[in-house]
Short mmCIF file of C-alpha atoms in Angstrom, two decimals:
data_model
loop_
_atom_site.label_atom_id
_atom_site.label_comp_id
_atom_site.label_asym_id
_atom_site.label_seq_id
_atom_site.Cartn_x
_atom_site.Cartn_y
_atom_site.Cartn_z
CA MET A 145 -4.73 -27.67 9.20
CA ILE A 146 -6.49 -24.43 8.30
CA VAL A 147 -3.47 -22.02 7.61
CA LEU A 148 -0.73 -24.33 5.76
CA PRO A 149 -2.51 -24.80 3.33
CA LEU A 150 -3.64 -21.48 2.70
CA ILE A 151 -0.40 -20.05 3.21
CA LEU A 152 1.21 -22.58 0.71
CA ARG A 153 -1.93 -21.22 -1.91
CA ILE A 154 -1.65 -18.04 -1.03
CA LYS A 155 3.19 -18.11 -1.74
CA GLU A 156 2.16 -19.94 -5.87
CA MET A 157 -0.96 -16.85 -5.69
CA THR A 158 2.01 -13.79 -4.91
CA GLU A 159 4.71 -15.12 -7.04
CA ILE A 160 2.59 -15.08 -9.90
CA ARG A 161 2.04 -11.64 -8.83
CA ILE A 162 5.75 -10.78 -9.03
CA ARG A 163 6.53 -12.35 -12.26
CA PHE A 164 3.54 -9.82 -13.48
CA LEU A 165 4.62 -6.83 -11.41
CA LEU A 166 8.03 -7.59 -12.55
CA LEU A 167 7.70 -7.82 -16.27
CA PRO A 168 6.51 -4.55 -17.15
CA LEU A 169 8.02 -2.98 -13.90
CA LEU A 170 11.35 -4.36 -12.68
CA PHE A 171 9.08 -5.43 -9.50
CA PHE A 172 6.74 -4.40 -6.17
CA TYR A 173 -5.26 10.85 4.71
CA SER A 174 -2.91 10.02 0.41
CA SER A 175 0.38 10.11 -1.08
CA LEU A 176 1.56 12.91 -3.23
CA PRO A 177 2.35 11.98 -6.96
CA PRO A 178 5.13 14.06 -8.87
CA LEU A 179 4.55 17.01 -11.57
CA LYS A 180 6.61 16.54 -14.07
CA LEU A 181 4.45 15.44 -16.88
CA THR A 182 5.38 14.53 -20.58
CA THR A 183 1.73 14.30 -22.63
CA GLU A 184 -0.96 16.71 -24.38
CA ALA A 185 -3.37 15.03 -21.78
CA ALA A 186 -0.68 15.19 -18.51
CA GLU A 187 -1.43 19.32 -17.99
CA LEU A 188 -4.82 17.44 -15.94
CA ARG A 189 -2.34 16.09 -13.52
CA SER A 190 -2.15 17.61 -10.53
CA PHE A 191 -0.68 17.95 -7.05
CA LYS A 192 -3.73 17.62 -5.39
CA SER A 193 -4.86 14.47 -8.34
CA ASN A 194 -2.52 12.23 -5.83
CA PRO A 195 -4.33 8.52 -4.44
CA ARG A 196 -4.76 8.64 -1.47
CA PHE A 197 -6.13 6.44 1.75
CA LEU A 198 -9.13 5.96 2.86
CA GLY A 199 -9.12 8.32 5.90
CA LYS A 200 -10.82 11.14 3.86
CA PHE A 201 -13.85 9.05 4.14
CA ALA A 202 -13.76 9.35 7.58
CA GLU A 203 -14.87 12.74 7.73
CA LEU A 204 -17.08 12.74 5.49
CA ASN A 205 -19.54 8.99 6.18
CA LYS A 206 -18.88 9.83 10.38
CA PRO A 207 -21.39 6.69 11.86
CA GLN A 208 -24.72 8.62 12.77
CA LYS A 209 -25.81 5.44 14.52
CA ARG A 210 -23.22 3.27 17.13
CA ASP A 211 -23.61 0.46 15.55
CA GLN A 212 -25.42 -1.74 19.59
CA ALA A 213 -22.58 -5.23 18.06
CA PHE A 214 -20.28 -2.70 19.12
CA ARG A 215 -19.74 -1.48 22.22
CA TYR A 216 -17.41 0.37 23.60
CA GLU A 217 -16.98 3.67 25.94
CA THR A 218 -15.82 6.70 25.03
CA ARG A 219 -12.38 8.53 26.74
CA TYR A 220 -9.96 11.04 26.97
CA PHE A 221 -5.54 10.35 27.68
CA THR A 222 -3.75 13.80 28.47
CA GLN A 223 -0.84 13.31 25.81
CA SER A 224 2.67 15.25 25.40
CA LEU A 225 3.11 17.57 21.80
CA ASP A 226 6.33 16.36 21.82
CA HIS A 227 7.20 12.20 23.39
CA PHE A 228 11.03 13.15 22.02
CA SER A 229 12.25 16.38 23.68
CA PHE A 230 11.99 17.89 27.38
CA SER A 231 10.88 21.63 26.51
CA ASP A 232 7.97 22.85 28.19
CA LEU A 233 4.95 22.51 25.69
CA PRO A 234 1.49 21.98 25.96
CA THR A 235 -0.48 18.47 26.12
CA PHE A 236 -3.37 17.40 24.19
CA GLN A 237 -6.10 15.18 25.00
CA GLN A 238 -6.54 12.32 22.80
CA ARG A 239 -9.36 10.33 22.42
CA TYR A 240 -10.25 6.62 22.27
CA LEU A 241 -12.27 3.32 22.60
CA ILE A 242 -12.64 1.06 25.21
CA SER A 243 -14.07 -2.05 25.30
CA THR A 244 -13.67 -4.79 28.40
CA ASP A 245 -17.52 -6.29 27.76
CA HIS A 246 -15.10 -9.26 26.72
CA TRP A 247 -12.31 -9.41 28.79
CA LEU A 248 -11.09 -12.18 30.92
CA GLY A 249 -8.89 -9.63 33.15
CA SER A 250 -6.13 -9.11 34.15
CA ASP A 251 -5.36 -12.71 36.24
CA ARG A 252 -6.04 -14.20 33.55
CA MET A 253 -3.84 -12.50 31.59
CA ALA A 254 -5.84 -11.87 28.85
CA PRO A 255 -4.64 -9.71 25.60
CA ILE A 256 -5.56 -6.94 24.26
CA PHE A 257 -6.68 -5.87 20.96
CA PHE A 258 -5.29 -2.65 19.91
CA TYR A 259 -5.99 -1.42 16.77
CA CYS A 260 -3.37 1.40 15.61
CA GLY A 261 -5.37 4.75 14.53
CA ASN A 262 -4.88 5.54 10.95
CA GLU A 263 -5.81 9.25 9.31
CA GLY A 264 -9.25 10.13 10.29
CA ASP A 265 -12.38 10.27 12.98
CA ILE A 266 -11.71 7.01 14.91
CA GLU A 267 -15.09 6.05 15.59
CA TRP A 268 -15.45 4.89 11.39
CA PHE A 269 -12.46 2.98 11.36
CA ALA A 270 -14.11 1.06 14.63
CA SER A 271 -17.67 0.75 12.99
CA ASN A 272 -14.97 -0.17 9.36
CA THR A 273 -13.07 -2.99 11.77
CA GLY A 274 -15.65 -5.95 11.91
CA PHE A 275 -12.53 -8.00 12.98
CA VAL A 276 -10.84 -7.68 15.63
CA TRP A 277 -14.62 -6.73 17.48
CA GLU A 278 -15.98 -10.49 16.18
CA ILE A 279 -12.04 -12.02 17.27
CA ALA A 280 -12.23 -10.93 20.70
CA PRO A 281 -14.76 -12.68 22.71
CA ARG A 282 -12.59 -16.00 21.12
CA PHE A 283 -9.56 -14.34 23.06
CA GLY A 284 -10.85 -13.13 25.95
CA ALA A 285 -10.12 -9.59 24.76
CA MET A 286 -10.29 -6.09 25.37
CA VAL A 287 -10.72 -3.91 23.11
CA VAL A 288 -9.07 0.01 22.49
CA PHE A 289 -9.39 2.16 19.37
CA PRO A 290 -6.59 5.34 20.40
CA GLU A 291 -7.40 8.29 18.13
CA HIS A 292 -4.28 9.27 15.69
CA ARG A 293 -2.86 12.58 16.70
CA TYR A 294 -4.31 16.11 14.74
CA TYR A 295 -7.65 13.87 13.35
CA GLY A 296 -10.78 13.51 15.09
CA LYS A 297 -11.38 15.15 18.25
CA SER A 298 -7.20 14.62 19.12
CA MET A 299 -6.13 18.05 18.31
CA PRO A 300 -3.29 19.70 19.96
CA TYR A 301 -3.66 23.44 20.62
CA GLY A 302 -8.10 22.32 21.75
CA SER A 303 -8.76 23.07 18.49
CA ARG A 304 -8.34 21.48 14.55
CA GLU A 305 -8.03 25.25 13.39
CA LYS A 306 -5.44 25.98 15.81
CA ALA A 307 -3.32 22.45 15.28
CA TYR A 308 -3.57 22.76 11.62
CA LYS A 309 -2.84 27.23 12.23
CA ASP A 310 0.87 26.42 10.01
CA PRO A 311 3.72 25.13 9.87
CA ALA A 312 4.79 25.22 13.73
CA SER A 313 1.53 23.66 14.65
CA LEU A 314 1.53 21.00 12.13
CA SER A 315 4.95 20.19 13.37
CA TYR A 316 4.36 17.43 15.90
CA LEU A 317 1.58 14.94 12.87
CA THR A 318 4.20 12.68 12.64
CA ALA A 319 4.20 8.76 12.55
CA GLU A 320 7.03 8.76 15.11
CA GLN A 321 4.95 10.68 17.33
CA ALA A 322 2.11 9.27 16.30
CA LEU A 323 3.36 5.61 17.59
CA ALA A 324 5.11 7.51 20.52
CA ASP A 325 1.36 7.96 21.76
CA PHE A 326 -0.32 4.71 21.34
CA ALA A 327 2.97 3.79 23.22
CA VAL A 328 2.36 5.63 26.23
CA LEU A 329 -1.48 5.14 25.92
CA LEU A 330 -1.16 1.25 26.56
CA ASN A 331 1.56 1.69 29.82
CA HIS A 332 -0.77 3.79 31.45
CA LEU A 333 -3.89 1.32 30.43
CA LYS A 334 -1.02 -1.88 31.86
CA ARG A 335 -1.14 0.38 34.82
CA ASN A 336 -4.55 1.57 35.22
CA PHE A 337 -5.84 -2.24 34.52
CA SER A 338 -2.90 -4.49 36.24
CA ALA A 339 -2.47 -6.07 33.25
CA GLN A 340 1.15 -5.30 33.52
CA ALA A 341 1.14 -8.84 32.18
CA CYS A 342 -1.87 -8.88 29.81
CA PRO A 343 -0.53 -9.31 25.97
CA VAL A 344 -1.09 -7.26 23.56
CA VAL A 345 -1.60 -7.29 19.70
CA LEU A 346 -1.47 -4.66 17.29
CA PHE A 347 -4.15 -4.48 14.10
CA GLY A 348 -4.33 -1.72 11.45
CA GLY A 349 -5.08 -1.90 7.91
CA SER A 350 -3.66 0.42 5.51
CA TYR A 351 -1.56 3.79 6.78
CA GLY A 352 -3.00 2.00 9.86
CA GLY A 353 -1.33 -0.90 8.95
CA MET A 354 1.73 0.80 8.47
CA LEU A 355 1.41 2.58 11.67
CA ALA A 356 1.43 -1.68 13.06
CA ALA A 357 3.70 -3.10 11.35
CA TRP A 358 6.36 -0.49 12.81
CA MET A 359 5.08 -0.35 16.07
CA ARG A 360 5.78 -4.18 16.72
CA LEU A 361 9.24 -3.16 14.97
CA LYS A 362 10.54 -0.62 17.52
CA TYR A 363 8.22 -1.90 20.43
CA PRO A 364 8.46 -5.37 20.67
CA HIS A 365 8.65 -4.92 24.76
CA ILE A 366 4.92 -2.74 24.11
CA ALA A 367 3.29 -5.47 21.68
CA ILE A 368 3.59 -9.57 20.78
CA GLY A 369 2.22 -9.37 17.38
CA ALA A 370 0.95 -6.96 14.30
CA LEU A 371 -1.72 -7.25 11.76
CA ALA A 372 -1.27 -5.25 9.52
CA SER A 373 -3.54 -4.95 6.51
CA SER A 374 -2.89 -3.23 3.13
CA ALA A 375 -0.02 -1.97 4.40
CA PRO A 376 2.05 -0.36 1.76
CA ILE A 377 5.62 -0.02 4.06
CA LEU A 378 8.10 -0.62 0.53
CA GLN A 379 6.30 2.42 -0.99
CA PHE A 380 9.13 4.75 -0.69
CA GLU A 381 12.16 6.12 -1.59
CA ASN A 382 11.99 3.73 -5.07
CA ILE A 383 11.94 0.61 -3.05
CA VAL A 384 8.91 -0.79 -5.74
CA PRO A 385 8.74 1.38 -9.34
CA PRO A 386 6.77 4.75 -9.01
CA ASP A 387 4.16 3.40 -11.50
CA THR A 388 3.11 0.25 -9.40
CA PHE A 389 0.27 2.04 -7.85
CA TYR A 390 -1.47 3.05 -11.02
CA ASN A 391 -0.56 0.40 -13.32
CA ILE A 392 -2.44 -2.19 -10.29
CA VAL A 393 -6.00 0.39 -10.51
CA SER A 394 -5.17 -0.24 -14.85
CA ASN A 395 -4.88 -3.42 -14.26
CA ASP A 396 -8.24 -4.02 -12.78
CA PHE A 397 -10.26 -1.88 -14.80
CA LYS A 398 -8.45 -4.02 -18.42
CA ARG A 399 -9.23 -7.49 -16.52
CA GLU A 400 -12.75 -6.57 -17.02
CA SER A 401 -12.78 -5.24 -20.65
CA ILE A 402 -10.36 -3.95 -22.62
CA GLY A 403 -12.77 -1.71 -24.35
CA CYS A 404 -13.60 0.05 -21.13
CA PHE A 405 -9.74 0.40 -20.70
CA ASN A 406 -9.34 2.38 -23.56
CA THR A 407 -11.91 4.19 -22.87
CA ILE A 408 -10.64 5.76 -20.20
CA LYS A 409 -7.08 6.09 -21.46
CA GLU A 410 -8.64 7.85 -24.44
CA SER A 411 -10.67 9.90 -22.13
CA TRP A 412 -7.93 12.35 -20.74
CA ASN A 413 -6.84 13.90 -24.62
CA GLU A 414 -10.83 14.81 -25.16
CA LEU A 415 -10.89 16.36 -21.80
CA THR A 416 -8.48 18.17 -22.76
CA ALA A 417 -8.92 18.66 -26.16
CA GLU A 418 -13.32 19.78 -25.35
CA GLY A 419 -11.93 22.42 -23.09
CA GLN A 420 -10.09 24.73 -25.62
CA LYS A 421 -12.92 24.88 -27.71
CA ASP A 422 -14.86 27.86 -26.96
CA ASP A 423 -17.11 27.50 -24.03
CA GLY A 424 -15.70 23.94 -23.57
CA LEU A 425 -15.36 24.10 -19.94
CA LEU A 426 -19.34 24.88 -19.97
CA ARG A 427 -19.45 22.06 -22.43
CA LEU A 428 -18.05 19.33 -20.17
CA THR A 429 -20.31 21.73 -16.66
CA SER A 430 -23.25 20.30 -18.81
CA THR A 431 -22.12 16.60 -20.03
CA PHE A 432 -21.11 15.52 -15.88
CA ARG A 433 -24.08 17.52 -13.90
CA LEU A 434 -21.31 19.96 -12.10
CA CYS A 435 -23.18 21.97 -9.72
CA ARG A 436 -20.73 25.23 -10.77
CA LYS A 437 -19.36 25.82 -13.63
CA LEU A 438 -16.17 24.08 -14.37
CA LYS A 439 -13.24 27.06 -13.95
CA ARG A 440 -10.27 24.03 -14.77
CA VAL A 441 -10.23 20.38 -16.58
CA GLU A 442 -7.94 19.92 -14.72
CA ASP A 443 -10.07 19.66 -11.41
CA LEU A 444 -12.42 17.56 -13.22
CA SER A 445 -9.23 15.03 -14.24
CA ASN A 446 -8.73 14.69 -10.47
CA TRP A 447 -12.25 13.89 -9.58
CA LEU A 448 -12.74 11.04 -12.58
CA ASP A 449 -8.82 10.20 -11.05
CA SER A 450 -10.01 9.85 -7.43
CA ALA A 451 -13.04 7.86 -8.62
CA TYR A 452 -10.71 4.66 -10.09
CA SER A 453 -8.32 5.09 -7.74
CA TYR A 454 -11.41 4.68 -4.87
CA LEU A 455 -13.21 2.19 -6.80
CA ALA A 456 -9.77 0.08 -6.88
CA MET A 457 -8.97 0.38 -3.14
CA VAL A 458 -13.17 -0.87 -2.46
CA ASN A 459 -13.79 -3.40 -5.42
CA TYR A 460 -15.19 -6.17 -3.23
CA PRO A 461 -16.86 -9.04 -4.16
CA TYR A 462 -20.05 -6.91 -2.41
CA PRO A 463 -22.06 -4.58 -2.14
CA SER A 464 -20.34 -2.14 0.60
CA SER A 465 -21.05 1.68 1.71
CA PHE A 466 -17.51 2.14 2.59
CA MET A 467 -17.39 5.38 1.40
CA MET A 468 -20.31 5.20 -1.20
CA PRO A 469 -23.06 3.06 -1.50
CA LEU A 470 -20.99 0.37 -3.91
CA PRO A 471 -23.13 -2.53 -5.88
CA GLY A 472 -20.51 -5.77 -5.59
CA HIS A 473 -17.50 -5.86 -8.02
CA PRO A 474 -18.12 -2.07 -8.45
CA ILE A 475 -15.34 -1.96 -11.51
CA LYS A 476 -16.78 -4.55 -13.27
CA GLU A 477 -20.38 -2.32 -12.97
CA VAL A 478 -18.70 0.82 -14.06
CA CYS A 479 -16.55 -0.89 -17.54
CA ARG A 480 -19.98 -2.51 -17.93
CA LYS A 481 -21.88 1.10 -18.54
CA ILE A 482 -18.87 2.24 -19.99
CA ASP A 483 -19.68 -0.26 -22.76
CA SER A 484 -23.18 -1.03 -22.76
CA TYR A 485 -23.95 3.23 -23.69
CA PRO A 486 -26.06 3.32 -26.64
CA ASP A 487 -24.17 3.56 -30.10
CA GLY A 488 -23.35 7.03 -31.25
CA SER A 489 -21.90 8.30 -27.69
CA SER A 490 -19.41 10.18 -26.79
CA VAL A 491 -16.24 9.28 -25.09
CA LEU A 492 -17.14 11.42 -21.92
CA GLU A 493 -20.94 10.95 -21.81
CA ARG A 494 -19.77 7.55 -21.67
CA ILE A 495 -16.72 7.81 -18.88
CA PHE A 496 -19.72 10.25 -17.28
CA ALA A 497 -22.22 7.32 -17.67
CA GLY A 498 -19.34 5.52 -16.12
CA VAL A 499 -18.29 7.15 -13.51
CA SER A 500 -21.90 7.62 -11.95
CA ILE A 501 -21.43 4.12 -10.41
CA TYR A 502 -19.22 5.77 -8.11
CA TYR A 503 -20.15 8.78 -7.04
CA ASN A 504 -23.95 8.26 -8.35
CA TYR A 505 -25.32 4.77 -7.73
CA THR A 506 -28.25 5.61 -6.03
CA GLY A 507 -29.71 7.89 -8.55
CA THR A 508 -29.74 10.44 -5.34
CA VAL A 509 -27.39 13.33 -6.59
CA ASP A 510 -28.64 15.60 -8.92
CA CYS A 511 -25.14 17.97 -9.20
CA PHE A 512 -21.58 17.20 -7.75
CA ASN A 513 -19.32 19.09 -6.32
CA LEU A 514 -15.62 18.29 -6.99
CA GLU A 515 -14.74 20.37 -3.83
CA ASP A 516 -15.31 18.09 -1.44
CA ASP A 517 -11.44 17.82 -0.21
CA PRO A 518 -10.48 21.94 -0.55
CA HIS A 519 -6.84 23.06 -1.28
CA GLY A 520 -5.44 23.90 1.75
CA MET A 521 -3.87 22.47 5.77
CA ASP A 522 -5.14 19.26 5.59
CA GLY A 523 -3.52 16.45 7.55
CA TRP A 524 -2.52 14.16 4.86
CA ASN A 525 -1.33 16.35 3.16
CA TRP A 526 0.68 17.46 5.31
CA GLN A 527 2.10 14.59 6.55
CA ALA A 528 2.94 13.55 2.35
CA CYS A 529 4.58 16.86 2.55
CA THR A 530 7.06 16.32 5.31
CA GLU A 531 8.35 12.04 5.69
CA MET A 532 5.45 10.74 3.95
CA ILE A 533 6.80 10.65 0.22
CA MET A 534 5.70 8.17 -1.85
CA PRO A 535 6.75 8.32 -5.54
CA MET A 536 3.86 8.23 -8.22
CA SER A 537 4.27 8.15 -11.91
CA SER A 538 1.96 6.91 -14.59
CA ASP A 539 3.60 4.71 -17.96
CA GLN A 540 1.76 5.66 -21.58
CA HIS A 541 2.00 2.13 -22.13
CA THR A 542 0.81 0.67 -19.38
CA SER A 543 -1.80 3.01 -17.87
CA MET A 544 -4.84 3.88 -18.80
CA PHE A 545 -4.46 7.32 -16.84
CA PRO A 546 -1.96 10.02 -18.60
CA THR A 547 1.64 9.50 -18.44
CA TYR A 548 3.89 11.62 -15.89
CA ASP A 549 7.38 10.94 -14.53
CA TYR A 550 7.92 11.20 -10.77
CA SER A 551 9.83 15.00 -10.38
CA TYR A 552 11.20 15.36 -7.35
CA SER A 553 11.77 19.21 -7.46
CA SER A 554 8.53 20.26 -8.52
CA TYR A 555 7.23 17.71 -5.33
CA GLN A 556 8.91 20.07 -3.35
CA ALA A 557 8.24 22.66 -4.52
CA GLU A 558 4.51 22.41 -5.13
CA CYS A 559 4.74 21.84 -0.78
CA TRP A 560 6.74 24.60 -0.39
CA GLU A 561 3.93 26.05 -1.64
CA ASP A 562 1.16 25.32 -0.17
CA PHE A 563 2.84 24.05 3.30
CA HIS A 564 6.13 26.39 3.29
CA VAL A 565 8.04 22.64 3.85
CA LYS A 566 9.98 21.02 3.11
CA PRO A 567 9.79 16.76 2.37
CA ARG A 568 12.27 14.44 3.64
CA PRO A 569 12.34 11.84 1.65
CA ARG A 570 14.67 9.59 3.28
CA TRP A 571 13.42 9.37 6.53
CA ILE A 572 10.70 7.23 6.44
CA THR A 573 13.43 4.27 5.11
CA THR A 574 15.96 5.64 7.79
CA GLU A 575 13.52 5.73 10.99
CA PHE A 576 11.64 2.33 9.47
CA GLY A 577 13.65 0.77 6.66
CA GLY A 578 12.10 -0.55 4.13
CA HIS A 579 15.41 -0.93 1.79
CA ASP A 580 16.41 -4.71 2.26
CA LEU A 581 13.62 -5.49 4.15
CA ARG A 582 13.53 -9.14 3.64
CA ALA A 583 17.59 -9.83 5.32
CA VAL A 584 16.29 -6.98 7.84
CA LEU A 585 13.13 -8.08 8.77
CA LYS A 586 14.01 -12.06 9.22
CA THR A 587 16.89 -11.50 11.71
CA PHE A 588 15.25 -8.83 13.63
CA GLY A 589 11.29 -9.07 13.32
CA SER A 590 8.73 -11.78 14.37
CA ASN A 591 5.59 -11.91 15.05
CA ILE A 592 4.11 -10.25 11.77
CA ILE A 593 1.11 -10.69 9.70
CA PHE A 594 1.02 -8.50 5.94
CA SER A 595 -1.92 -9.21 4.14
CA ASN A 596 -3.29 -8.23 0.86
CA GLY A 597 -5.01 -8.24 -1.83
CA LEU A 598 -3.73 -7.85 -5.67
CA LEU A 599 -6.67 -5.59 -6.63
CA ASP A 600 -5.67 -3.32 -3.53
CA PRO A 601 -3.56 -0.55 -5.60
CA TRP A 602 -1.58 0.06 -2.46
CA SER A 603 -0.48 -4.05 -2.09
CA GLY A 604 2.12 -3.63 -5.02
CA GLY A 605 3.94 -0.66 -2.10
CA SER A 606 3.35 -4.05 0.32
CA VAL A 607 5.03 -7.52 1.85
CA LEU A 608 4.04 -9.99 -0.96
CA GLN A 609 5.84 -13.15 0.32
CA ASN A 610 6.87 -14.95 3.94
CA VAL A 611 10.24 -13.44 5.18
CA SER A 612 10.19 -16.63 8.28
CA GLU A 613 8.07 -18.94 9.90
CA THR A 614 6.57 -15.99 12.10
CA ILE A 615 6.54 -12.94 9.80
CA VAL A 616 3.89 -14.16 7.50
CA ALA A 617 2.35 -12.94 3.78
CA LEU A 618 -1.30 -13.56 3.48
CA VAL A 619 -2.25 -12.76 -0.18
CA THR A 620 -5.69 -12.89 -2.08
CA GLU A 621 -6.09 -12.66 -5.80
CA GLU A 622 -9.69 -11.16 -5.68
CA GLY A 623 -8.92 -9.44 -2.02
CA ALA A 624 -9.46 -5.08 -2.37
CA HIS A 625 -8.31 -2.77 0.27
CA HIS A 626 -8.50 -4.26 3.66
CA ILE A 627 -11.33 -6.55 3.41
CA ASP A 628 -10.27 -8.76 6.00
CA LEU A 629 -10.40 -6.60 8.82
CA ARG A 630 -14.23 -5.51 7.83
CA ALA A 631 -17.23 -7.66 9.33
CA SER A 632 -17.86 -10.74 7.85
CA THR A 633 -21.06 -11.25 6.44
CA ASP A 634 -22.98 -13.81 4.90
CA GLU A 635 -21.66 -13.28 0.78
CA ASP A 636 -18.26 -13.11 2.09
CA PRO A 637 -16.58 -15.36 -0.55
CA ASP A 638 -14.03 -18.65 0.92
CA TRP A 639 -10.46 -17.78 0.21
CA LEU A 640 -11.97 -14.32 2.61
CA VAL A 641 -13.52 -16.82 4.74
CA GLU A 642 -9.74 -18.83 5.17
CA GLN A 643 -8.13 -16.04 5.02
CA ARG A 644 -9.24 -14.83 8.65
CA ALA A 645 -8.81 -18.17 9.93
CA SER A 646 -5.10 -17.77 9.18
CA GLU A 647 -5.30 -15.55 10.86
CA ILE A 648 -7.12 -16.02 13.76
CA LYS A 649 -4.56 -19.05 14.29
CA LEU A 650 -2.06 -17.16 13.66
CA ILE A 651 -2.64 -15.05 16.93
CA GLU A 652 -3.81 -17.98 18.66
CA GLY A 653 -0.30 -19.24 18.10
CA TRP A 654 0.98 -16.13 18.83
CA VAL A 655 -0.64 -15.45 21.96
CA ASN A 656 -0.23 -18.95 23.28
CA ASN A 657 3.77 -19.23 22.32
CA TYR A 658 3.56 -15.77 25.18
CA TYR A 659 2.00 -17.79 28.02
CA GLN A 660 4.79 -20.59 27.92
CA GLU A 661 7.25 -18.58 27.59
CA ARG A 662 6.46 -16.45 30.72
CA THR A 663 5.33 -19.50 32.21
CA ALA A 664 8.59 -20.92 31.79
CA THR A 665 10.39 -17.99 32.66
CA PHE A 666 8.41 -17.82 35.33
CA SER A 667 8.84 -21.34 36.87
CA ILE A 668 12.83 -20.95 36.32
#
């Protein structure tokens, strides 16, 4: 009663959005943008200005107090460093969070809800994935949040310093190894709880959503289905146009105010021009209230770029503190501030007023430090320089960002400079697929929900149309980055309540079908 009408509405919205994207595009810890630039402001762009997922905030915003609604036990499991060889390599301790408070037990074949850990501290993801905790009692489910290797406290070689020492020590940081960790851990838990017959449902948001979808495809004998929220599994090897991400960010601002969009678009040249003047860097330091004197305009540009990209990702309809304290509809507030600034104000003064909504909404920050994510051996940047190659560009006609084209040679050079490693741009599609995905999934896949909000810039690289009766795209016009996985609130709009209801119904269908098929098999 609830699912089918919503899916029909979702399908209609999806087709409208796809037609919108097709016209300018030809369709569809983050990814790394290319470095071949094409305008005066292009020198502002760099390898480190790439849009990223939200994993870095797992370190910046670790939960200080455990939410009593999400009770769990912290455990460690001994994992192999390399699952795909028989070399005598050291093991490491993988942290995982587990709750059996609502589990109905193995004798009732109660399900296991398994969240595929992202690129950050697992406690942060657990505290920001309230949906899984809230529906566990309804299903009588065990809840497990495993931590991704090389993040949080799950460090090979005993410490982050040793794990991130060089390319050799980082070489086991791959999605394939992480999925193998999850599979091995799940088999261990099933044996330990005598739960071999209990169905496993996978969950994940962002990179974790990609892992959830890929795990369902790679290990169908281990998990019966996956909810992959905001999972851009098509953002590889030019399956979608490289300007998709920045076009969606730009459209999020344009839909609020064309004046705001134009002011941001104009600001990049203003930054460049100011930085080239005598004492220009000093004036920029003052205008943007920086804690230290600005050394390069590029650093300030990256700081602004990050703010706009993250604002698009968390453009939620209610106040949140997922990354930083933000009001509801934060892009609307940013544009309101930019557009309403006093007459006679400069473009850069307006930009600072707007971006302060993101960086200083509480008004408690005295000055801003641009170096919150230092250059160096970073886990997600390593992954993006090895297998997570997501081409990015910015179009001069449709984007509010400086224009630049994708250049793999420049990308490769930066990765070699930073990590002494050569990217493998075709590996992800070789390992997990992506080309002709609709035909492949329809033939070989089942039981995957791809949920997306069209305000989220990563939605352009995800699956936005139903593939089959069991591979379903739930798309919401006003949704942002994996909002459906967040805890419910009294301020949730009706469309979000309906989306979660649809997800629950689909998961119930997977579990019930599993029980029916198992009963039929053993009754023969």
